[in-house]
Amino acid sequence: MQWFGRRESDNVEDNRGGGGRFALGGGIVGIVALAIYYFTGIDASQLLNQVATNTQPQTEQRANDPKAPEDKQKNFVRVVLADTEDIWTKLFSDMGKTYEKPHLVLFTDAVRSGCGNASSATGPFYCPADAKVYIDLSFYDELQNRFGAAGDFAQAYVIAHEVGHHVQNLLGISAKMDQARNHLSEKQYNKLSVKLELQADFYAGVWAHYEQSLKKVLDPGDIEEALNAANAIGDDRLQKQAQGRVEPDSFTHGTSAQRMYWFKKGYETGDINQGDTFGNGDLE
Ligand SMILES: [Zn+2]
């Protein structure tokens, strides 16, 4: 992906380092009042101290500190976020809607979000309550070393997927999910969750389509990098690696094949209307 020297978003909050750290004591609190949307289905149980209240981050914001060290990875994230802003602003405008830009929070180890506290172990996530994407950049090392998904466009896909959840939030899909959650069994809800996650992958693919057709910034092999990442983090594959077997009822994000299929469909069509992963009015 050709990103160097391009426009960077102002909507990245840098909470890394000392300011972003606080102790996550105690056990896991079982109250899950607000949905939170992850990039993968791994280690979601490690979400800690989930609370119903909208806790504002009490950490010191360093985004405006001119002395804060800049780094290449942060520049990259800011460019990718800027690209999602440009493309989704256009696509929403085409629908006669206004795209409200999400913030993206960089953190290390642990973070306090509008959806409760989370540790890096959960991986990147999106919180609809504060409309922010959260990522500890160490996940990119994990993506490469643990999941074998290298490349800058694999990294861009992670952000585009979480921004896809933001799009769902703006379109009212997340609110319907929260309602559905109240009257569904865990097994039924997991099925819906898979559809929601696959749609976020589809939206990431739509974004990739316009990265190429509008901005012309993709390099050869970029789409393969994203598909390789989608393949690497399928629920079936992660479960097989973790426990040697696969339990489809517990899938929350979809299989490797599904995740690749929907990303690819978004990329090939660029048509936001073709992302009805729910089908059959499941959310009505
Ligand atoms: Zn997700």
PDB file of C-alpha atoms and ligand atoms in Angstrom:
ATOM      1  CA  MET A   1       0.000   0.000   0.000  1.00  0.00           C
ATOM      2  CA  GLN A   2       1.353   3.407  -0.937  1.00  0.00           C
ATOM      3  CA  TRP A   3       0.808   5.387   2.225  1.00  0.00           C
ATOM      4  CA  PHE A   4       3.974   7.380   2.896  1.00  0.00           C
ATOM      5  CA  GLY A   5       3.548  11.147   2.803  1.00  0.00           C
ATOM      6  CA  ARG A   6      -0.227  11.049   2.391  1.00  0.00           C
ATOM      7  CA  ARG A   7      -2.927  12.787   4.447  1.00  0.00           C
ATOM      8  CA  GLU A   8      -3.055  11.684   8.074  1.00  0.00           C
ATOM      9  CA  SER A   9      -6.227  11.744  10.158  1.00  0.00           C
ATOM     10  CA  ASP A  10      -6.424  14.037  13.179  1.00  0.00           C
ATOM     11  CA  ASN A  11      -8.760  11.562  14.862  1.00  0.00           C
ATOM     12  CA  VAL A  12      -6.101   9.293  16.341  1.00  0.00           C
ATOM     13  CA  GLU A  13      -5.706   9.523  20.121  1.00  0.00           C
ATOM     14  CA  ASP A  14      -2.382   8.348  21.428  1.00  0.00           C
ATOM     15  CA  ASN A  15      -2.782   6.791  24.858  1.00  0.00           C
ATOM     16  CA  ARG A  16       0.332   4.674  24.660  1.00  0.00           C
ATOM     17  CA  GLY A  17       2.986   4.526  27.303  1.00  0.00           C
ATOM     18  CA  GLY A  18       2.697   5.518  30.944  1.00  0.00           C
ATOM     19  CA  GLY A  19      -0.446   7.554  30.511  1.00  0.00           C
ATOM     20  CA  GLY A  20      -2.419   4.603  29.185  1.00  0.00           C
ATOM     21  CA  ARG A  21      -1.532   2.100  31.876  1.00  0.00           C
ATOM     22  CA  PHE A  22      -3.516   1.252  34.928  1.00  0.00           C
ATOM     23  CA  ALA A  23      -3.940  -1.836  37.008  1.00  0.00           C
ATOM     24  CA  LEU A  24      -6.596  -4.297  35.960  1.00  0.00           C
ATOM     25  CA  GLY A  25      -7.140  -5.946  39.280  1.00  0.00           C
ATOM     26  CA  GLY A  26      -9.748  -8.424  40.374  1.00  0.00           C
ATOM     27  CA  GLY A  27     -11.461 -11.146  38.466  1.00  0.00           C
ATOM     28  CA  ILE A  28     -13.540 -11.105  35.383  1.00  0.00           C
ATOM     29  CA  VAL A  29     -16.856  -9.402  35.926  1.00  0.00           C
ATOM     30  CA  GLY A  30     -19.614 -11.264  34.190  1.00  0.00           C
ATOM     31  CA  ILE A  31     -21.907  -8.365  33.427  1.00  0.00           C
ATOM     32  CA  VAL A  32     -21.802  -7.664  29.731  1.00  0.00           C
ATOM     33  CA  ALA A  33     -24.171  -4.794  29.275  1.00  0.00           C
ATOM     34  CA  LEU A  34     -22.792  -3.195  26.153  1.00  0.00           C
ATOM     35  CA  ALA A  35     -21.703  -4.992  23.050  1.00  0.00           C
ATOM     36  CA  ILE A  36     -18.110  -4.592  21.980  1.00  0.00           C
ATOM     37  CA  TYR A  37     -16.853  -5.708  18.598  1.00  0.00           C
ATOM     38  CA  TYR A  38     -13.550  -7.467  18.168  1.00  0.00           C
ATOM     39  CA  PHE A  39     -11.382  -8.198  15.204  1.00  0.00           C
ATOM     40  CA  THR A  40     -11.140 -11.879  16.088  1.00  0.00           C
ATOM     41  CA  GLY A  41     -12.974 -14.310  18.302  1.00  0.00           C
ATOM     42  CA  ILE A  42      -9.933 -15.120  20.413  1.00  0.00           C
ATOM     43  CA  ASP A  43      -9.602 -14.467  24.103  1.00  0.00           C
ATOM     44  CA  ALA A  44     -12.782 -12.448  24.316  1.00  0.00           C
ATOM     45  CA  SER A  45     -13.223 -13.878  27.814  1.00  0.00           C
ATOM     46  CA  GLN A  46     -10.327 -11.720  28.874  1.00  0.00           C
ATOM     47  CA  LEU A  47     -12.387  -8.617  28.514  1.00  0.00           C
ATOM     48  CA  LEU A  48     -12.165  -7.305  32.024  1.00  0.00           C
ATOM     49  CA  ASN A  49     -14.414  -5.362  34.301  1.00  0.00           C
ATOM     50  CA  GLN A  50     -17.072  -4.732  31.744  1.00  0.00           C
ATOM     51  CA  VAL A  51     -19.333  -2.076  33.137  1.00  0.00           C
ATOM     52  CA  ALA A  52     -22.586  -0.559  32.060  1.00  0.00           C
ATOM     53  CA  THR A  53     -21.627   3.000  32.753  1.00  0.00           C
ATOM     54  CA  ASN A  54     -19.951   5.155  30.165  1.00  0.00           C
ATOM     55  CA  THR A  55     -16.617   5.647  31.815  1.00  0.00           C
ATOM     56  CA  GLN A  56     -14.602   8.389  30.278  1.00  0.00           C
ATOM     57  CA  PRO A  57     -10.938   7.525  29.861  1.00  0.00           C
ATOM     58  CA  GLN A  58      -9.101   8.919  32.855  1.00  0.00           C
ATOM     59  CA  THR A  59      -5.762   8.499  31.228  1.00  0.00           C
ATOM     60  CA  GLU A  60      -3.821  11.488  30.111  1.00  0.00           C
ATOM     61  CA  GLN A  61      -4.336  12.225  26.452  1.00  0.00           C
ATOM     62  CA  ARG A  62      -1.060  12.758  24.693  1.00  0.00           C
ATOM     63  CA  ALA A  63      -2.408  13.415  21.220  1.00  0.00           C
ATOM     64  CA  ASN A  64      -1.690  17.109  21.387  1.00  0.00           C
ATOM     65  CA  ASP A  65       1.662  16.864  23.105  1.00  0.00           C
ATOM     66  CA  PRO A  66       4.211  18.147  20.594  1.00  0.00           C
ATOM     67  CA  LYS A  67       6.963  16.296  22.475  1.00  0.00           C
ATOM     68  CA  ALA A  68       5.311  12.899  22.062  1.00  0.00           C
ATOM     69  CA  PRO A  69       7.522  10.802  19.804  1.00  0.00           C
ATOM     70  CA  GLU A  70       6.067  10.187  16.392  1.00  0.00           C
ATOM     71  CA  ASP A  71       6.647   6.870  14.759  1.00  0.00           C
ATOM     72  CA  LYS A  72       6.114   5.221  11.447  1.00  0.00           C
ATOM     73  CA  GLN A  73       3.413   2.856  12.621  1.00  0.00           C
ATOM     74  CA  LYS A  74       1.361   5.697  14.001  1.00  0.00           C
ATOM     75  CA  ASN A  75       1.732   7.616  10.730  1.00  0.00           C
ATOM     76  CA  PHE A  76       0.540   4.527   8.895  1.00  0.00           C
ATOM     77  CA  VAL A  77      -2.505   4.144  11.137  1.00  0.00           C
ATOM     78  CA  ARG A  78      -3.352   7.820  10.676  1.00  0.00           C
ATOM     79  CA  VAL A  79      -3.155   7.496   6.884  1.00  0.00           C
ATOM     80  CA  VAL A  80      -5.344   4.389   6.836  1.00  0.00           C
ATOM     81  CA  LEU A  81      -7.901   6.059   9.102  1.00  0.00           C
ATOM     82  CA  ALA A  82      -7.844   9.150   6.848  1.00  0.00           C
ATOM     83  CA  ASP A  83      -8.544   6.924   3.837  1.00  0.00           C
ATOM     84  CA  THR A  84     -11.519   5.326   5.599  1.00  0.00           C
ATOM     85  CA  GLU A  85     -12.792   8.837   6.403  1.00  0.00           C
ATOM     86  CA  ASP A  86     -12.571   9.960   2.776  1.00  0.00           C
ATOM     87  CA  ILE A  87     -14.163   6.837   1.348  1.00  0.00           C
ATOM     88  CA  TRP A  88     -16.968   6.409   3.864  1.00  0.00           C
ATOM     89  CA  THR A  89     -17.766  10.123   3.721  1.00  0.00           C
ATOM     90  CA  LYS A  90     -18.271   9.722  -0.011  1.00  0.00           C
ATOM     91  CA  LEU A  91     -20.292   6.497   0.272  1.00  0.00           C
ATOM     92  CA  PHE A  92     -22.541   7.962   2.980  1.00  0.00           C
ATOM     93  CA  SER A  93     -22.997  11.121   0.939  1.00  0.00           C
ATOM     94  CA  ASP A  94     -24.053   8.937  -2.020  1.00  0.00           C
ATOM     95  CA  MET A  95     -26.727   7.471   0.281  1.00  0.00           C
ATOM     96  CA  GLY A  96     -27.848  10.967   1.332  1.00  0.00           C
ATOM     97  CA  LYS A  97     -26.346  10.452   4.806  1.00  0.00           C
ATOM     98  CA  THR A  98     -23.610  12.099   6.833  1.00  0.00           C
ATOM     99  CA  TYR A  99     -20.605  10.081   7.905  1.00  0.00           C
ATOM    100  CA  GLU A 100     -19.563  10.880  11.454  1.00  0.00           C
ATOM    101  CA  LYS A 101     -15.875  10.090  11.732  1.00  0.00           C
ATOM    102  CA  PRO A 102     -14.829   7.704  14.496  1.00  0.00           C
ATOM    103  CA  HIS A 103     -11.813   8.237  16.705  1.00  0.00           C
ATOM    104  CA  LEU A 104      -9.083   5.634  16.938  1.00  0.00           C
ATOM    105  CA  VAL A 105      -7.308   5.110  20.253  1.00  0.00           C
ATOM    106  CA  LEU A 106      -3.794   3.681  20.410  1.00  0.00           C
ATOM    107  CA  PHE A 107      -3.027   2.040  23.722  1.00  0.00           C
ATOM    108  CA  THR A 108      -0.580  -0.299  25.378  1.00  0.00           C
ATOM    109  CA  ASP A 109      -1.541  -3.211  27.634  1.00  0.00           C
ATOM    110  CA  ALA A 110      -4.917  -1.985  28.857  1.00  0.00           C
ATOM    111  CA  VAL A 111      -7.458   0.667  28.126  1.00  0.00           C
ATOM    112  CA  ARG A 112     -10.602   2.141  29.596  1.00  0.00           C
ATOM    113  CA  SER A 113     -13.243   2.459  26.887  1.00  0.00           C
ATOM    114  CA  GLY A 114     -16.841   3.604  26.810  1.00  0.00           C
ATOM    115  CA  CYS A 115     -17.709  -0.115  26.807  1.00  0.00           C
ATOM    116  CA  GLY A 116     -15.617  -0.971  29.852  1.00  0.00           C
ATOM    117  CA  ASN A 117     -11.997  -1.866  30.456  1.00  0.00           C
ATOM    118  CA  ALA A 118     -10.122  -4.092  28.073  1.00  0.00           C
ATOM    119  CA  SER A 119      -6.665  -5.605  27.898  1.00  0.00           C
ATOM    120  CA  SER A 120      -4.529  -6.042  24.808  1.00  0.00           C
ATOM    121  CA  ALA A 121      -5.237  -9.769  24.916  1.00  0.00           C
ATOM    122  CA  THR A 122      -8.644  -9.130  23.400  1.00  0.00           C
ATOM    123  CA  GLY A 123      -7.099  -7.684  20.266  1.00  0.00           C
ATOM    124  CA  PRO A 124      -8.401  -4.643  18.394  1.00  0.00           C
ATOM    125  CA  PHE A 125     -12.023  -3.702  19.010  1.00  0.00           C
ATOM    126  CA  TYR A 126     -14.731  -1.149  18.380  1.00  0.00           C
ATOM    127  CA  CYS A 127     -16.954   0.338  21.081  1.00  0.00           C
ATOM    128  CA  PRO A 128     -20.307   1.646  19.773  1.00  0.00           C
ATOM    129  CA  ALA A 129     -20.982   3.570  22.998  1.00  0.00           C
ATOM    130  CA  ASP A 130     -18.147   6.029  22.382  1.00  0.00           C
ATOM    131  CA  ALA A 131     -17.754   5.340  18.642  1.00  0.00           C
ATOM    132  CA  LYS A 132     -14.052   4.616  18.966  1.00  0.00           C
ATOM    133  CA  VAL A 133     -11.722   1.998  17.537  1.00  0.00           C
ATOM    134  CA  TYR A 134      -9.110   0.677  19.992  1.00  0.00           C
ATOM    135  CA  ILE A 135      -5.840  -0.949  19.029  1.00  0.00           C
ATOM    136  CA  ASP A 136      -2.642  -1.910  20.785  1.00  0.00           C
ATOM    137  CA  LEU A 137      -0.122  -1.906  17.953  1.00  0.00           C
ATOM    138  CA  SER A 138       1.588  -4.971  19.399  1.00  0.00           C
ATOM    139  CA  PHE A 139      -1.304  -6.838  17.752  1.00  0.00           C
ATOM    140  CA  TYR A 140       0.455  -6.277  14.449  1.00  0.00           C
ATOM    141  CA  ASP A 141       3.438  -8.305  15.682  1.00  0.00           C
ATOM    142  CA  GLU A 142       1.007 -11.012  16.740  1.00  0.00           C
ATOM    143  CA  LEU A 143      -0.708 -10.877  13.363  1.00  0.00           C
ATOM    144  CA  GLN A 144       2.595 -11.484  11.646  1.00  0.00           C
ATOM    145  CA  ASN A 145       4.288 -13.888  14.042  1.00  0.00           C
ATOM    146  CA  ARG A 146       1.423 -15.876  15.556  1.00  0.00           C
ATOM    147  CA  PHE A 147      -1.050 -15.810  12.673  1.00  0.00           C
ATOM    148  CA  GLY A 148       1.430 -15.594   9.799  1.00  0.00           C
ATOM    149  CA  ALA A 149      -0.343 -12.605   8.281  1.00  0.00           C
ATOM    150  CA  ALA A 150       2.332 -10.132   7.243  1.00  0.00           C
ATOM    151  CA  GLY A 151       2.145  -6.993   5.173  1.00  0.00           C
ATOM    152  CA  ASP A 152       0.890  -3.455   5.471  1.00  0.00           C
ATOM    153  CA  PHE A 153      -2.436  -4.212   3.862  1.00  0.00           C
ATOM    154  CA  ALA A 154      -3.121  -6.985   6.369  1.00  0.00           C
ATOM    155  CA  GLN A 155      -2.670  -4.268   8.986  1.00  0.00           C
ATOM    156  CA  ALA A 156      -4.890  -1.852   7.100  1.00  0.00           C
ATOM    157  CA  TYR A 157      -7.604  -4.522   6.915  1.00  0.00           C
ATOM    158  CA  VAL A 158      -7.688  -4.715  10.723  1.00  0.00           C
ATOM    159  CA  ILE A 159      -8.515  -1.001  10.926  1.00  0.00           C
ATOM    160  CA  ALA A 160     -10.953  -1.182   8.018  1.00  0.00           C
ATOM    161  CA  HIS A 161     -12.808  -4.060   9.744  1.00  0.00           C
ATOM    162  CA  GLU A 162     -13.219  -2.071  12.955  1.00  0.00           C
ATOM    163  CA  VAL A 163     -14.313   0.980  10.970  1.00  0.00           C
ATOM    164  CA  GLY A 164     -16.809  -1.406   9.345  1.00  0.00           C
ATOM    165  CA  HIS A 165     -18.317  -1.854  12.820  1.00  0.00           C
ATOM    166  CA  HIS A 166     -18.544   1.924  13.078  1.00  0.00           C
ATOM    167  CA  VAL A 167     -20.437   2.004   9.775  1.00  0.00           C
ATOM    168  CA  GLN A 168     -22.820  -0.598  11.218  1.00  0.00           C
ATOM    169  CA  ASN A 169     -23.245   1.588  14.274  1.00  0.00           C
ATOM    170  CA  LEU A 170     -24.129   4.635  12.145  1.00  0.00           C
ATOM    171  CA  LEU A 171     -26.539   2.571  10.056  1.00  0.00           C
ATOM    172  CA  GLY A 172     -28.364   1.371  13.172  1.00  0.00           C
ATOM    173  CA  ILE A 173     -27.325  -2.258  12.825  1.00  0.00           C
ATOM    174  CA  SER A 174     -25.492  -2.378  16.160  1.00  0.00           C
ATOM    175  CA  ALA A 175     -28.587  -1.110  17.984  1.00  0.00           C
ATOM    176  CA  LYS A 176     -30.654  -3.917  16.450  1.00  0.00           C
ATOM    177  CA  MET A 177     -28.003  -6.383  17.587  1.00  0.00           C
ATOM    178  CA  ASP A 178     -28.222  -5.091  21.148  1.00  0.00           C
ATOM    179  CA  GLN A 179     -31.993  -5.520  21.084  1.00  0.00           C
ATOM    180  CA  ALA A 180     -31.719  -9.025  19.675  1.00  0.00           C
ATOM    181  CA  ARG A 181     -29.260  -9.912  22.403  1.00  0.00           C
ATOM    182  CA  ASN A 182     -31.950  -9.540  25.039  1.00  0.00           C
ATOM    183  CA  HIS A 183     -34.171 -12.288  23.723  1.00  0.00           C
ATOM    184  CA  LEU A 184     -31.778 -14.754  22.135  1.00  0.00           C
ATOM    185  CA  SER A 185     -29.902 -17.710  23.556  1.00  0.00           C
ATOM    186  CA  GLU A 186     -26.117 -17.562  23.433  1.00  0.00           C
ATOM    187  CA  LYS A 187     -26.098 -19.980  20.528  1.00  0.00           C
ATOM    188  CA  GLN A 188     -28.590 -17.894  18.568  1.00  0.00           C
ATOM    189  CA  TYR A 189     -26.733 -14.707  19.362  1.00  0.00           C
ATOM    190  CA  ASN A 190     -23.442 -16.217  18.214  1.00  0.00           C
ATOM    191  CA  LYS A 191     -25.049 -16.897  14.841  1.00  0.00           C
ATOM    192  CA  LEU A 192     -26.044 -13.262  14.544  1.00  0.00           C
ATOM    193  CA  SER A 193     -22.607 -12.198  15.694  1.00  0.00           C
ATOM    194  CA  VAL A 194     -21.024 -14.156  12.841  1.00  0.00           C
ATOM    195  CA  LYS A 195     -23.238 -12.284  10.376  1.00  0.00           C
ATOM    196  CA  LEU A 196     -22.330  -8.946  11.895  1.00  0.00           C
ATOM    197  CA  GLU A 197     -18.618  -9.759  11.764  1.00  0.00           C
ATOM    198  CA  LEU A 198     -18.806 -10.963   8.187  1.00  0.00           C
ATOM    199  CA  GLN A 199     -20.524  -7.722   7.251  1.00  0.00           C
ATOM    200  CA  ALA A 200     -17.653  -5.783   8.857  1.00  0.00           C
ATOM    201  CA  ASP A 201     -15.297  -7.823   6.670  1.00  0.00           C
ATOM    202  CA  PHE A 202     -17.487  -7.007   3.671  1.00  0.00           C
ATOM    203  CA  TYR A 203     -17.302  -3.288   4.477  1.00  0.00           C
ATOM    204  CA  ALA A 204     -13.517  -3.594   4.784  1.00  0.00           C
ATOM    205  CA  GLY A 205     -13.566  -5.096   1.298  1.00  0.00           C
ATOM    206  CA  VAL A 206     -15.724  -2.249  -0.023  1.00  0.00           C
ATOM    207  CA  TRP A 207     -13.204   0.173   1.414  1.00  0.00           C
ATOM    208  CA  ALA A 208     -10.344  -1.726  -0.283  1.00  0.00           C
ATOM    209  CA  HIS A 209     -12.251  -1.456  -3.566  1.00  0.00           C
ATOM    210  CA  TYR A 210     -12.185   2.339  -3.371  1.00  0.00           C
ATOM    211  CA  GLU A 211      -8.592   2.397  -2.164  1.00  0.00           C
ATOM    212  CA  GLN A 212      -7.885   1.063  -5.606  1.00  0.00           C
ATOM    213  CA  SER A 213     -10.531   2.620  -7.858  1.00  0.00           C
ATOM    214  CA  LEU A 214     -10.552   6.110  -6.299  1.00  0.00           C
ATOM    215  CA  LYS A 215      -7.172   6.492  -4.659  1.00  0.00           C
ATOM    216  CA  LYS A 216      -5.082   4.003  -6.640  1.00  0.00           C
ATOM    217  CA  VAL A 217      -2.834   3.268  -3.668  1.00  0.00           C
ATOM    218  CA  LEU A 218      -2.812  -0.528  -3.653  1.00  0.00           C
ATOM    219  CA  ASP A 219       0.358  -2.428  -4.481  1.00  0.00           C
ATOM    220  CA  PRO A 220       0.367  -5.811  -6.180  1.00  0.00           C
ATOM    221  CA  GLY A 221      -0.226  -8.425  -3.493  1.00  0.00           C
ATOM    222  CA  ASP A 222      -2.142  -6.127  -1.136  1.00  0.00           C
ATOM    223  CA  ILE A 223      -5.479  -7.879  -1.564  1.00  0.00           C
ATOM    224  CA  GLU A 224      -3.742 -11.217  -1.048  1.00  0.00           C
ATOM    225  CA  GLU A 225      -2.302  -9.872   2.216  1.00  0.00           C
ATOM    226  CA  ALA A 226      -5.780  -8.980   3.468  1.00  0.00           C
ATOM    227  CA  LEU A 227      -7.244 -12.309   2.344  1.00  0.00           C
ATOM    228  CA  ASN A 228      -4.380 -14.152   3.998  1.00  0.00           C
ATOM    229  CA  ALA A 229      -5.158 -12.320   7.240  1.00  0.00           C
ATOM    230  CA  ALA A 230      -8.879 -13.123   6.908  1.00  0.00           C
ATOM    231  CA  ASN A 231      -7.959 -16.754   6.365  1.00  0.00           C
ATOM    232  CA  ALA A 232      -5.626 -16.784   9.364  1.00  0.00           C
ATOM    233  CA  ILE A 233      -8.201 -15.512  11.850  1.00  0.00           C
ATOM    234  CA  GLY A 234     -11.238 -17.610  10.922  1.00  0.00           C
ATOM    235  CA  ASP A 235     -12.958 -19.094  13.973  1.00  0.00           C
ATOM    236  CA  ASP A 236     -12.480 -22.643  12.704  1.00  0.00           C
ATOM    237  CA  ARG A 237      -8.777 -22.143  12.256  1.00  0.00           C
ATOM    238  CA  LEU A 238      -8.272 -20.380  15.597  1.00  0.00           C
ATOM    239  CA  GLN A 239     -10.231 -23.042  17.457  1.00  0.00           C
ATOM    240  CA  LYS A 240      -8.329 -25.844  15.787  1.00  0.00           C
ATOM    241  CA  GLN A 241      -5.042 -24.215  16.771  1.00  0.00           C
ATOM    242  CA  ALA A 242      -6.160 -23.528  20.324  1.00  0.00           C
ATOM    243  CA  GLN A 243      -8.006 -26.730  21.218  1.00  0.00           C
ATOM    244  CA  GLY A 244      -7.484 -29.089  18.310  1.00  0.00           C
ATOM    245  CA  ARG A 245     -11.176 -29.212  17.432  1.00  0.00           C
ATOM    246  CA  VAL A 246     -13.903 -27.009  16.088  1.00  0.00           C
ATOM    247  CA  GLU A 247     -17.215 -26.038  17.736  1.00  0.00           C
ATOM    248  CA  PRO A 248     -19.377 -24.247  15.154  1.00  0.00           C
ATOM    249  CA  ASP A 249     -22.005 -23.249  17.754  1.00  0.00           C
ATOM    250  CA  SER A 250     -19.425 -21.103  19.483  1.00  0.00           C
ATOM    251  CA  PHE A 251     -18.278 -19.310  16.338  1.00  0.00           C
ATOM    252  CA  THR A 252     -18.628 -15.546  16.667  1.00  0.00           C
ATOM    253  CA  HIS A 253     -16.712 -14.262  13.632  1.00  0.00           C
ATOM    254  CA  GLY A 254     -17.119 -16.847  10.886  1.00  0.00           C
ATOM    255  CA  THR A 255     -14.858 -19.421   9.288  1.00  0.00           C
ATOM    256  CA  SER A 256     -11.744 -18.566   7.334  1.00  0.00           C
ATOM    257  CA  ALA A 257     -13.616 -19.288   4.096  1.00  0.00           C
ATOM    258  CA  GLN A 258     -16.515 -17.011   5.081  1.00  0.00           C
ATOM    259  CA  ARG A 259     -14.271 -14.161   6.143  1.00  0.00           C
ATOM    260  CA  MET A 260     -12.343 -14.323   2.866  1.00  0.00           C
ATOM    261  CA  TYR A 261     -15.554 -14.644   0.841  1.00  0.00           C
ATOM    262  CA  TRP A 262     -17.156 -11.501   2.266  1.00  0.00           C
ATOM    263  CA  PHE A 263     -14.010  -9.370   2.138  1.00  0.00           C
ATOM    264  CA  LYS A 264     -13.553 -10.408  -1.468  1.00  0.00           C
ATOM    265  CA  LYS A 265     -17.183  -9.735  -2.345  1.00  0.00           C
ATOM    266  CA  GLY A 266     -16.885  -6.210  -0.952  1.00  0.00           C
ATOM    267  CA  TYR A 267     -13.638  -5.660  -2.806  1.00  0.00           C
ATOM    268  CA  GLU A 268     -14.948  -6.939  -6.113  1.00  0.00           C
ATOM    269  CA  THR A 269     -18.340  -5.189  -6.072  1.00  0.00           C
ATOM    270  CA  GLY A 270     -17.592  -1.992  -4.148  1.00  0.00           C
ATOM    271  CA  ASP A 271     -21.348  -1.995  -3.631  1.00  0.00           C
ATOM    272  CA  ILE A 272     -22.453  -1.404  -0.051  1.00  0.00           C
ATOM    273  CA  ASN A 273     -25.890  -2.816  -0.885  1.00  0.00           C
ATOM    274  CA  GLN A 274     -24.501  -6.288  -1.522  1.00  0.00           C
ATOM    275  CA  GLY A 275     -23.388  -6.806   2.052  1.00  0.00           C
ATOM    276  CA  ASP A 276     -26.572  -8.294   3.455  1.00  0.00           C
ATOM    277  CA  THR A 277     -24.828 -11.036   5.381  1.00  0.00           C
ATOM    278  CA  PHE A 278     -27.888 -11.277   7.601  1.00  0.00           C
ATOM    279  CA  GLY A 279     -30.340 -12.277   4.893  1.00  0.00           C
ATOM    280  CA  ASN A 280     -33.821 -13.506   5.622  1.00  0.00           C
ATOM    281  CA  GLY A 281     -34.594 -10.534   7.844  1.00  0.00           C
ATOM    282  CA  ASP A 282     -32.818 -12.062  10.856  1.00  0.00           C
ATOM    283  CA  LEU A 283     -32.560  -8.668  12.471  1.00  0.00           C
ATOM    284  CA  GLU A 284     -36.110  -7.521  11.824  1.00  0.00           C
TER     285      GLU A 284
HETATM  286 ZN    ZN B   1     -15.306  -7.421  14.385  1.00  0.00          ZN
END
